[in-house]
mmCIF file of C-alpha atoms in Angstrom:
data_model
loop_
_atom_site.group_PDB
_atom_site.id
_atom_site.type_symbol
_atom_site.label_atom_id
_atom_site.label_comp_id
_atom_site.label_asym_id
_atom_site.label_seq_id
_atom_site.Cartn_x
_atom_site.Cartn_y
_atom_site.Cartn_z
ATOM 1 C CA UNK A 725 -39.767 37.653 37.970
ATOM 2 C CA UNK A 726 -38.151 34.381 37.831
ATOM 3 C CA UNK A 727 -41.200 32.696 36.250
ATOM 4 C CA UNK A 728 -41.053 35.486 33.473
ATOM 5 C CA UNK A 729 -37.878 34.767 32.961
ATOM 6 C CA UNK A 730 -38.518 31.264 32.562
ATOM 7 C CA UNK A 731 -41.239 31.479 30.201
ATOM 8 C CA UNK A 732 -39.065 34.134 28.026
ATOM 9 C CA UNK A 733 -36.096 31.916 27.975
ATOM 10 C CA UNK A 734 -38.830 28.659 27.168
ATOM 11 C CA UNK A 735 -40.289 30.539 24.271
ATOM 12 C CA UNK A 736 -36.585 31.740 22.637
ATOM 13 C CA UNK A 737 -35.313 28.264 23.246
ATOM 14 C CA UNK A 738 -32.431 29.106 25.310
ATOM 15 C CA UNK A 739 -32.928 25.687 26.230
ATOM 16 C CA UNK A 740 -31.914 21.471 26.855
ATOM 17 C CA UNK A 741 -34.152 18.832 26.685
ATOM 18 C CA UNK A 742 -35.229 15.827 29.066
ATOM 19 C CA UNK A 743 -37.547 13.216 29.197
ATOM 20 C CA UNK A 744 -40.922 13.606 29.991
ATOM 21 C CA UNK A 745 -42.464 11.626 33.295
ATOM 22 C CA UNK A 746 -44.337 9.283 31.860
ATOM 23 C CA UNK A 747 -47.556 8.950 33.804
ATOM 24 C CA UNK A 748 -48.728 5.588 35.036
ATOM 25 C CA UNK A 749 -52.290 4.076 33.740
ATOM 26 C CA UNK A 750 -54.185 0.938 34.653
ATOM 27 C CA UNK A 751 -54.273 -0.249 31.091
ATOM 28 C CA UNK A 752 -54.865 -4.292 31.947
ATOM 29 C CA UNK A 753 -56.181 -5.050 28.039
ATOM 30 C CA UNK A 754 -53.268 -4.264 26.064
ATOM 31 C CA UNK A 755 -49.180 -3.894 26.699
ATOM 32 C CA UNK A 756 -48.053 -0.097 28.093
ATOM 33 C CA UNK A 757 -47.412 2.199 24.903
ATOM 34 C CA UNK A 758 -43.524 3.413 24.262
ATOM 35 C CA UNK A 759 -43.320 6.142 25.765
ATOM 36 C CA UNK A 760 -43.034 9.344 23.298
ATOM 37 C CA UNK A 761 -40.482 11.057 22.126
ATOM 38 C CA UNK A 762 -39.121 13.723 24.579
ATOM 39 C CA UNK A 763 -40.470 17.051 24.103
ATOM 40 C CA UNK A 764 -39.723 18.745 28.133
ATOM 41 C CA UNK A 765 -37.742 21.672 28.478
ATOM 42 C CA UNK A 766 -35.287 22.982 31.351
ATOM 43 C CA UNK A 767 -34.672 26.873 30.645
ATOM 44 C CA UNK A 768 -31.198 27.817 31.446
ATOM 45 C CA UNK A 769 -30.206 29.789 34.671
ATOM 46 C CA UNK A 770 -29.504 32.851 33.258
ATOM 47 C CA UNK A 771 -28.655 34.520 36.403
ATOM 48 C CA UNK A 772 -25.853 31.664 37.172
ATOM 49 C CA UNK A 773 -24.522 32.422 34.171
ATOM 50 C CA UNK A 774 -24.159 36.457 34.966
ATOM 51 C CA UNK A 775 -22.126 35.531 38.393
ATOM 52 C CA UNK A 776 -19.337 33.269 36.184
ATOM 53 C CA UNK A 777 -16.646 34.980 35.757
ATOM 54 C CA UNK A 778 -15.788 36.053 32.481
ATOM 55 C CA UNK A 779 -13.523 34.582 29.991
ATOM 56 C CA UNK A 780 -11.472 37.168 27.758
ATOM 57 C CA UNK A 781 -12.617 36.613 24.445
ATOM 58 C CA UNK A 782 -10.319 38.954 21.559
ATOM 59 C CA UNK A 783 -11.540 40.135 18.181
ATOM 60 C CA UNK A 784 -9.543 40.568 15.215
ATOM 61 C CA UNK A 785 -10.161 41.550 11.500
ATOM 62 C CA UNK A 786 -7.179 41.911 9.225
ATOM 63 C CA UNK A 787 -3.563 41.142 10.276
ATOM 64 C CA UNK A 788 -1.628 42.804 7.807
ATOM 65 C CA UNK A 789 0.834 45.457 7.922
ATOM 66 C CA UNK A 790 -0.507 49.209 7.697
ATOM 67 C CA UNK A 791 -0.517 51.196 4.640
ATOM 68 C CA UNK A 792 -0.829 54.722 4.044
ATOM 69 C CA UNK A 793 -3.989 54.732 2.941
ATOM 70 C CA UNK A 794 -5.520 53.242 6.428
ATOM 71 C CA UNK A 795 -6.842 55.876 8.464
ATOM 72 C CA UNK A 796 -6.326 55.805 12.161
ATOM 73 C CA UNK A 797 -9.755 54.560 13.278
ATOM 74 C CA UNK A 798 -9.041 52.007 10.273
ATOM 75 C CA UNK A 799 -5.729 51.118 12.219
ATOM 76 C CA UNK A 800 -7.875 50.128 15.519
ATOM 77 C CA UNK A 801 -8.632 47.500 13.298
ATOM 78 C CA UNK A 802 -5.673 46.024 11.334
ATOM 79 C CA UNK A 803 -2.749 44.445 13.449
ATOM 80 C CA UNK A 804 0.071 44.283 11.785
ATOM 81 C CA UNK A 805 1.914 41.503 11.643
ATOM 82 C CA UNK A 806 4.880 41.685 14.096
ATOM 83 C CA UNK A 807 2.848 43.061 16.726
ATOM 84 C CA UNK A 808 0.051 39.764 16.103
ATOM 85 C CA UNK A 809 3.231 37.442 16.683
ATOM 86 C CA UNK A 810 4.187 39.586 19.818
ATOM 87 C CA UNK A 811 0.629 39.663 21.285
ATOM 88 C CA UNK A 812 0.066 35.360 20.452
ATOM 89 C CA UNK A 813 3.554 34.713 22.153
ATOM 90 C CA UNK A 814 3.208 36.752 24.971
ATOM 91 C CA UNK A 815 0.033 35.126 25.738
ATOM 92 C CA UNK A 816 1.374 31.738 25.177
ATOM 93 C CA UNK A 817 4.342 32.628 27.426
ATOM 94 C CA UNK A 818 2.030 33.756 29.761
ATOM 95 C CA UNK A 819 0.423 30.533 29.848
ATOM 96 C CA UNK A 820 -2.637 31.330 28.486
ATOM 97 C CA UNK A 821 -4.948 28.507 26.699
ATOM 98 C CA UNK A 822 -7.072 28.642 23.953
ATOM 99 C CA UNK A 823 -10.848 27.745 23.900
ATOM 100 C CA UNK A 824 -13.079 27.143 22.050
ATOM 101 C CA UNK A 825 -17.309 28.145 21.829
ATOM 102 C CA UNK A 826 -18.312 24.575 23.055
ATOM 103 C CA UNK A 827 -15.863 25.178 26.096
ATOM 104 C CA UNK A 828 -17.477 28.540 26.563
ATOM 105 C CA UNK A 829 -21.277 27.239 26.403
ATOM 106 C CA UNK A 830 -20.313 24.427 28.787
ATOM 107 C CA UNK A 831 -19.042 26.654 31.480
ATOM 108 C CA UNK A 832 -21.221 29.383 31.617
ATOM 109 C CA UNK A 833 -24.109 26.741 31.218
ATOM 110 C CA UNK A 834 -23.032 24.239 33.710
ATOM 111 C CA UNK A 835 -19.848 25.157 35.711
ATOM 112 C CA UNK A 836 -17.596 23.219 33.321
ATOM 113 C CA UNK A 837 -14.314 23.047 34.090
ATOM 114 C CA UNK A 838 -12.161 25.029 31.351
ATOM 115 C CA UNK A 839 -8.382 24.838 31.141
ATOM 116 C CA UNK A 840 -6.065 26.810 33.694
ATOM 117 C CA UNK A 841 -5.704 30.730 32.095
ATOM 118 C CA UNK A 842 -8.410 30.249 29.381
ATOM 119 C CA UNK A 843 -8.999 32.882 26.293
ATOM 120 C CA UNK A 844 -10.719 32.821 23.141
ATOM 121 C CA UNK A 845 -9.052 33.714 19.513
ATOM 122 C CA UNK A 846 -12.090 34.940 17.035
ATOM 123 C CA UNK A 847 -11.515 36.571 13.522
ATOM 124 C CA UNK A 848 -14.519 38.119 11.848
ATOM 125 C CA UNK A 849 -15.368 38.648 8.123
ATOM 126 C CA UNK A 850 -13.075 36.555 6.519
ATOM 127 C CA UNK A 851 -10.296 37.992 4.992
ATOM 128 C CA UNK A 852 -7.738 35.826 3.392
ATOM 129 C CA UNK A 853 -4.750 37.102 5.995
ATOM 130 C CA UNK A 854 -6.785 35.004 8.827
ATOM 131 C CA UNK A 855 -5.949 32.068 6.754
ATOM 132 C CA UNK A 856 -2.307 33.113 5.595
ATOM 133 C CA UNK A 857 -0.458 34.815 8.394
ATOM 134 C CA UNK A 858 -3.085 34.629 11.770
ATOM 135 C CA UNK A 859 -3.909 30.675 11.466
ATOM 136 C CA UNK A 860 -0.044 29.554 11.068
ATOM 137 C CA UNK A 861 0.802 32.017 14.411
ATOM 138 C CA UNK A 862 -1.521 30.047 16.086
ATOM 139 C CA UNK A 863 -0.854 26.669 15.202
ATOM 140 C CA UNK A 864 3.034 27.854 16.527
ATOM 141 C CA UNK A 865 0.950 27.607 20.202
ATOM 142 C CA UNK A 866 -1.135 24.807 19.894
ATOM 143 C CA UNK A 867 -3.539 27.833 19.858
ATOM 144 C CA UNK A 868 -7.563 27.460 18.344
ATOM 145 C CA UNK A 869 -9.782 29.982 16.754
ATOM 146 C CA UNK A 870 -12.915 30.657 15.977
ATOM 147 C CA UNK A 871 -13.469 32.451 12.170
ATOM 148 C CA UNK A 872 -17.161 34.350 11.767
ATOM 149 C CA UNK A 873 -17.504 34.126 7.653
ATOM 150 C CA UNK A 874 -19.333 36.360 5.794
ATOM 151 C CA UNK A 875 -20.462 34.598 3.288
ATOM 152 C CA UNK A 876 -20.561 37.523 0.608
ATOM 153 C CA UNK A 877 -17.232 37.408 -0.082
ATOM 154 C CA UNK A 878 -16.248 33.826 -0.151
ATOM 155 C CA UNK A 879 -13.901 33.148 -2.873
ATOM 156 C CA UNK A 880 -13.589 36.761 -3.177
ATOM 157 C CA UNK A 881 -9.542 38.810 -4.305
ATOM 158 C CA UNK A 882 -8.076 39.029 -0.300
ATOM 159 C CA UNK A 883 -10.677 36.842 1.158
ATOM 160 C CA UNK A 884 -10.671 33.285 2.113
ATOM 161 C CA UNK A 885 -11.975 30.818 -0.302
ATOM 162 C CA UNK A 886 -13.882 27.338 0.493
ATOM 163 C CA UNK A 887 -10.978 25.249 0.501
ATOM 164 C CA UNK A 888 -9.375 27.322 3.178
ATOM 165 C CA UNK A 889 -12.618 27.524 5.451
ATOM 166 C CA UNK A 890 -12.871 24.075 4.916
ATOM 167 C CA UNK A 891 -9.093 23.311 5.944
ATOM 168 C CA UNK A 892 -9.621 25.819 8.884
ATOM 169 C CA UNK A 893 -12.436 23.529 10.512
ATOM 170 C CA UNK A 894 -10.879 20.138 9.602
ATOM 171 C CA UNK A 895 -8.128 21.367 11.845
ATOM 172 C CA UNK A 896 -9.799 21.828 14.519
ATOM 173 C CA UNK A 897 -11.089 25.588 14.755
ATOM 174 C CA UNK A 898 -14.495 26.731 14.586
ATOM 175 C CA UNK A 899 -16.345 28.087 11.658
ATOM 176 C CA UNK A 900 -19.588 30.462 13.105
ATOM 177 C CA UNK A 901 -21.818 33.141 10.833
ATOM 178 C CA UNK A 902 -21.644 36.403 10.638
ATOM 179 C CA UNK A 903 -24.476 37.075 8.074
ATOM 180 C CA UNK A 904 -24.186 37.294 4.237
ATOM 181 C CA UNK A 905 -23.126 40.708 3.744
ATOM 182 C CA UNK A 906 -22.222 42.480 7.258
ATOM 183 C CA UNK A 907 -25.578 43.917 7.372
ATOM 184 C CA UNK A 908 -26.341 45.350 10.715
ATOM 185 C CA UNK A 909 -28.074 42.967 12.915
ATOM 186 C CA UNK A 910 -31.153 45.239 14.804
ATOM 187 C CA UNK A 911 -31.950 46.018 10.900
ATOM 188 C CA UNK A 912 -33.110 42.671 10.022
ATOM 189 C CA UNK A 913 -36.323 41.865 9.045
ATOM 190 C CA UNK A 914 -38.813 39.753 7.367
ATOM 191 C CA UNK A 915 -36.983 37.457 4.458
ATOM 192 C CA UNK A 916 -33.918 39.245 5.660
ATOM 193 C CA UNK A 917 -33.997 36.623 8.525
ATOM 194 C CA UNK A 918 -33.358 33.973 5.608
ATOM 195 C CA UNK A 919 -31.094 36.089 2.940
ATOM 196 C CA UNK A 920 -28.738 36.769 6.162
ATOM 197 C CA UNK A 921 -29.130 34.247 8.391
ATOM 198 C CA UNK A 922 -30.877 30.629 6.887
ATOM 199 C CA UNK A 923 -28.974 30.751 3.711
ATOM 200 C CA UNK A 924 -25.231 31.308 4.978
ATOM 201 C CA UNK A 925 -25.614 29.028 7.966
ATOM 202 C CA UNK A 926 -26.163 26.303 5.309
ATOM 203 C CA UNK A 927 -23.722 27.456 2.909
ATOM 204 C CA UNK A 928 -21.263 27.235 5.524
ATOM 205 C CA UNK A 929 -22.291 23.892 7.084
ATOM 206 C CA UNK A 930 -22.428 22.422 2.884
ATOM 207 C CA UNK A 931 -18.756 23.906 3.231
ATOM 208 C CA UNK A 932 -17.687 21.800 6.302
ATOM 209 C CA UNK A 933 -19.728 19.306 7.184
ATOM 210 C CA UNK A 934 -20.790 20.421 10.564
ATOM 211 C CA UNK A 935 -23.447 22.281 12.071
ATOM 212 C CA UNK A 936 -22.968 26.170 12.365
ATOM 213 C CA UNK A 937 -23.900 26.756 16.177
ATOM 214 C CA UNK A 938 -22.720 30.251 16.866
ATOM 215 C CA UNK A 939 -23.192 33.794 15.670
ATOM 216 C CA UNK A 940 -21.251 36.966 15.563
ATOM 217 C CA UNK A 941 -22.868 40.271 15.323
ATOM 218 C CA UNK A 942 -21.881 43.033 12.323
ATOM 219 C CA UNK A 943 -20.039 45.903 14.032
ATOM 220 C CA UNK A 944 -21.020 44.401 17.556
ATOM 221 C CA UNK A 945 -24.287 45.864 17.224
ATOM 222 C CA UNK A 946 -27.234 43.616 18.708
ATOM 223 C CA UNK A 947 -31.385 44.596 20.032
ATOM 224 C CA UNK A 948 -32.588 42.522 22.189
ATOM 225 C CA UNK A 949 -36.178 42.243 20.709
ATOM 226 C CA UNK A 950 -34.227 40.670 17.398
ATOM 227 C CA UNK A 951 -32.348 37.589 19.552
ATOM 228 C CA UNK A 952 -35.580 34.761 19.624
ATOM 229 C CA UNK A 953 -34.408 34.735 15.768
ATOM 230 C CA UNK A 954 -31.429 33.668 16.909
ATOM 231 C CA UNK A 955 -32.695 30.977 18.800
ATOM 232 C CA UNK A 956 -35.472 30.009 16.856
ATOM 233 C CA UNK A 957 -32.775 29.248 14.493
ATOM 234 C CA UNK A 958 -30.845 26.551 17.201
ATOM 235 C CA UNK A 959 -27.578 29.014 17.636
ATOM 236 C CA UNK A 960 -26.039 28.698 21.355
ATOM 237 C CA UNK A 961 -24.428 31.500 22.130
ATOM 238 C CA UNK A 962 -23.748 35.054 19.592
ATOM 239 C CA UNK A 963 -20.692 37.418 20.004
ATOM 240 C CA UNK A 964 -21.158 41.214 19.833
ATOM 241 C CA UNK A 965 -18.194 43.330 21.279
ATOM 242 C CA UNK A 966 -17.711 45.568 24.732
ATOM 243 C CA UNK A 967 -20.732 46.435 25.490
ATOM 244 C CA UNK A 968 -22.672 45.328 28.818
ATOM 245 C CA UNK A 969 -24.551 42.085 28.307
ATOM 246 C CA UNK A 970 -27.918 41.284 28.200
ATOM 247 C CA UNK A 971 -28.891 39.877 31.698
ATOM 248 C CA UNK A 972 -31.859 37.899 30.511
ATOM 249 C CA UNK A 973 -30.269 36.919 27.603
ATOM 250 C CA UNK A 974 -26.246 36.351 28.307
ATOM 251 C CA UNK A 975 -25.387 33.729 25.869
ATOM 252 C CA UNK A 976 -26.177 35.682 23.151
ATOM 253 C CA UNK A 977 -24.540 38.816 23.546
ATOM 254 C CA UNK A 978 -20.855 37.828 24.919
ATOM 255 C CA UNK A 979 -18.849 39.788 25.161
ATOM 256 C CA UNK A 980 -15.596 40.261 23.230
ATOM 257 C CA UNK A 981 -12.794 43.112 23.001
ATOM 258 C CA UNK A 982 -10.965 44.341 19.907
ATOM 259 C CA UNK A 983 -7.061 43.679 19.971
ATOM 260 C CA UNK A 984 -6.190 46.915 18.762
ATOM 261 C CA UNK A 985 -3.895 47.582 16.167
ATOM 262 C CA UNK A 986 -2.354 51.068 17.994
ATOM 263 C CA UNK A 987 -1.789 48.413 21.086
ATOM 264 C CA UNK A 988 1.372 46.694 22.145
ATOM 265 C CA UNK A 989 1.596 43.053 24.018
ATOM 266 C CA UNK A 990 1.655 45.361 27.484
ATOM 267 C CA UNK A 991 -1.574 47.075 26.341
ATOM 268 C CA UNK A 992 -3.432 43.916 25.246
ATOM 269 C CA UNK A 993 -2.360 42.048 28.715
ATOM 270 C CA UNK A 994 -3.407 45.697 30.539
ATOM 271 C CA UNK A 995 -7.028 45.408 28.682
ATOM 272 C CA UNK A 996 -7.453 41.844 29.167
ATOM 273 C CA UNK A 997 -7.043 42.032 32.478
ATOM 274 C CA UNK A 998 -9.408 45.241 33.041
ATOM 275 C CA UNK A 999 -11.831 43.891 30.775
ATOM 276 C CA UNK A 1000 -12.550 40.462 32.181
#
């Protein structure tokens, strides 16, 4: 089982390089040849990764105030804006830390160390209040984010433009995909790969000047037999929402939970602590 899993993991290139061992020749008529350039592979160790604890990581989408034409499944979706500031300070007063994906990757990879109380901010699809009312909450904390953009709507009336992504990632947050145009994930296929994947990741390292290493999934949803895009691709680790993880395949199906916008500060801390 273990060498299955090995070869699965060597072939999606869940993976870290290392030199290979160079093997030693009795060459006497000319000097040794450099040795090549490394091409060995160490798979990760998936099931070390399923025993680590894990680290809460919260999803939000707008932060605005309600209005009547949001419907109450709508609502699960929309914190309004007194209740974000409650929900950031009470976690701040409860002495929580922010991370970011790097952090994550380390630690379930290696056993990093990660800050006392850690937690994970992330913000899918872009919308302009992310930028305007969510980022400066934050920054009140000392508090980093990660934003998933979809790419569609960049520039877009109530969504965030390049300047702001840009300014987002200069200070310090992450910028990650979340396709083009929200398309379901387990749908893609063929050039889709490329009109929802390829093309944004580059739009959106043009945009900041850094590689885009992490994914987030449309609506959460994910299929296993879709993820070797993901890593053919170089991501290191992809976000979907509450449902279990993926045992052969952990880093890319974290696991996240909405911050619901029919929850109080006492019902985020309640689900945190239930949920991770």
């Amino acid at each position: 089982m273990l060498k299955s899993l090995a070869l699965l993991l060597f072939v999606s290139g869940i993976v870290a390089c290392q030199p290979k061992s160079i093997h030693k020749t009795a060459v006497t008529s000319q000097p040794a040849a450099k040795p090549a350039v490394s091409t060995a592979i160490i798979p990760v160790d998936t099931a070390a990764i399923m025993k680590r604890k894990q680290i809460p990581v919260l999803c939000y989408h707008q932060v605005r105030d309600w209005r009547p034409t949001d419907s109450k499944s709508a609502k699960d979706d929309i914190v309004q804006i007194a209740a974000f500031k409650e929900h950031i300070k009470m976690l701040a007063d409860q002495g929580y830390h922010s991370i970011l994906p790097d952090q994550l990757y380390d630690y379930l990879t290696t056993g990093a160390p990660l800050p006392s109380k850690p937690i994970m901010f992330t913000f899918d699809d872009t919308d302009l209040d992310q930028f305007t009312v969510a980022a400066p909450e934050l920054k009140k904390y000392n508090f980093k984010a990660v934003y998933f953009i979809m790419t569609v709507s960049i520039g877009r009336p109530h969504y965030m433009n390049k300047a702001q992504i840009k300014q987002l990632s200069d200070e310090g947050n992450v910028i990650g995909s979340h396709t083009w145009d929200h398309h379901p994930f387990p749908k893609l296929s063929g050039k889709d790969w490329e009109i929802q994947l390829d093309k944004p990741t580059k739009k959106l390292e043009e945009i900041t000047g850094k590689p885009v290493k992490y994914f987030a999934y449309p609506f959460g949803l994910w299929n296993k037999e879709s993820l070797p895009e993901l890593h053919k691709r170089g991501f290191k680790g992809a976000f979907q929402l509450s449902t279990k993880r993926y045992s052969a395949d952990p880093l890319m199906t974290i696991r996240r939970i909405i911050d619901s916008g029919h929850w109080n500060a006492k019902n985020l801390m309640g689900n945190i602590n239930h949920d991770f």
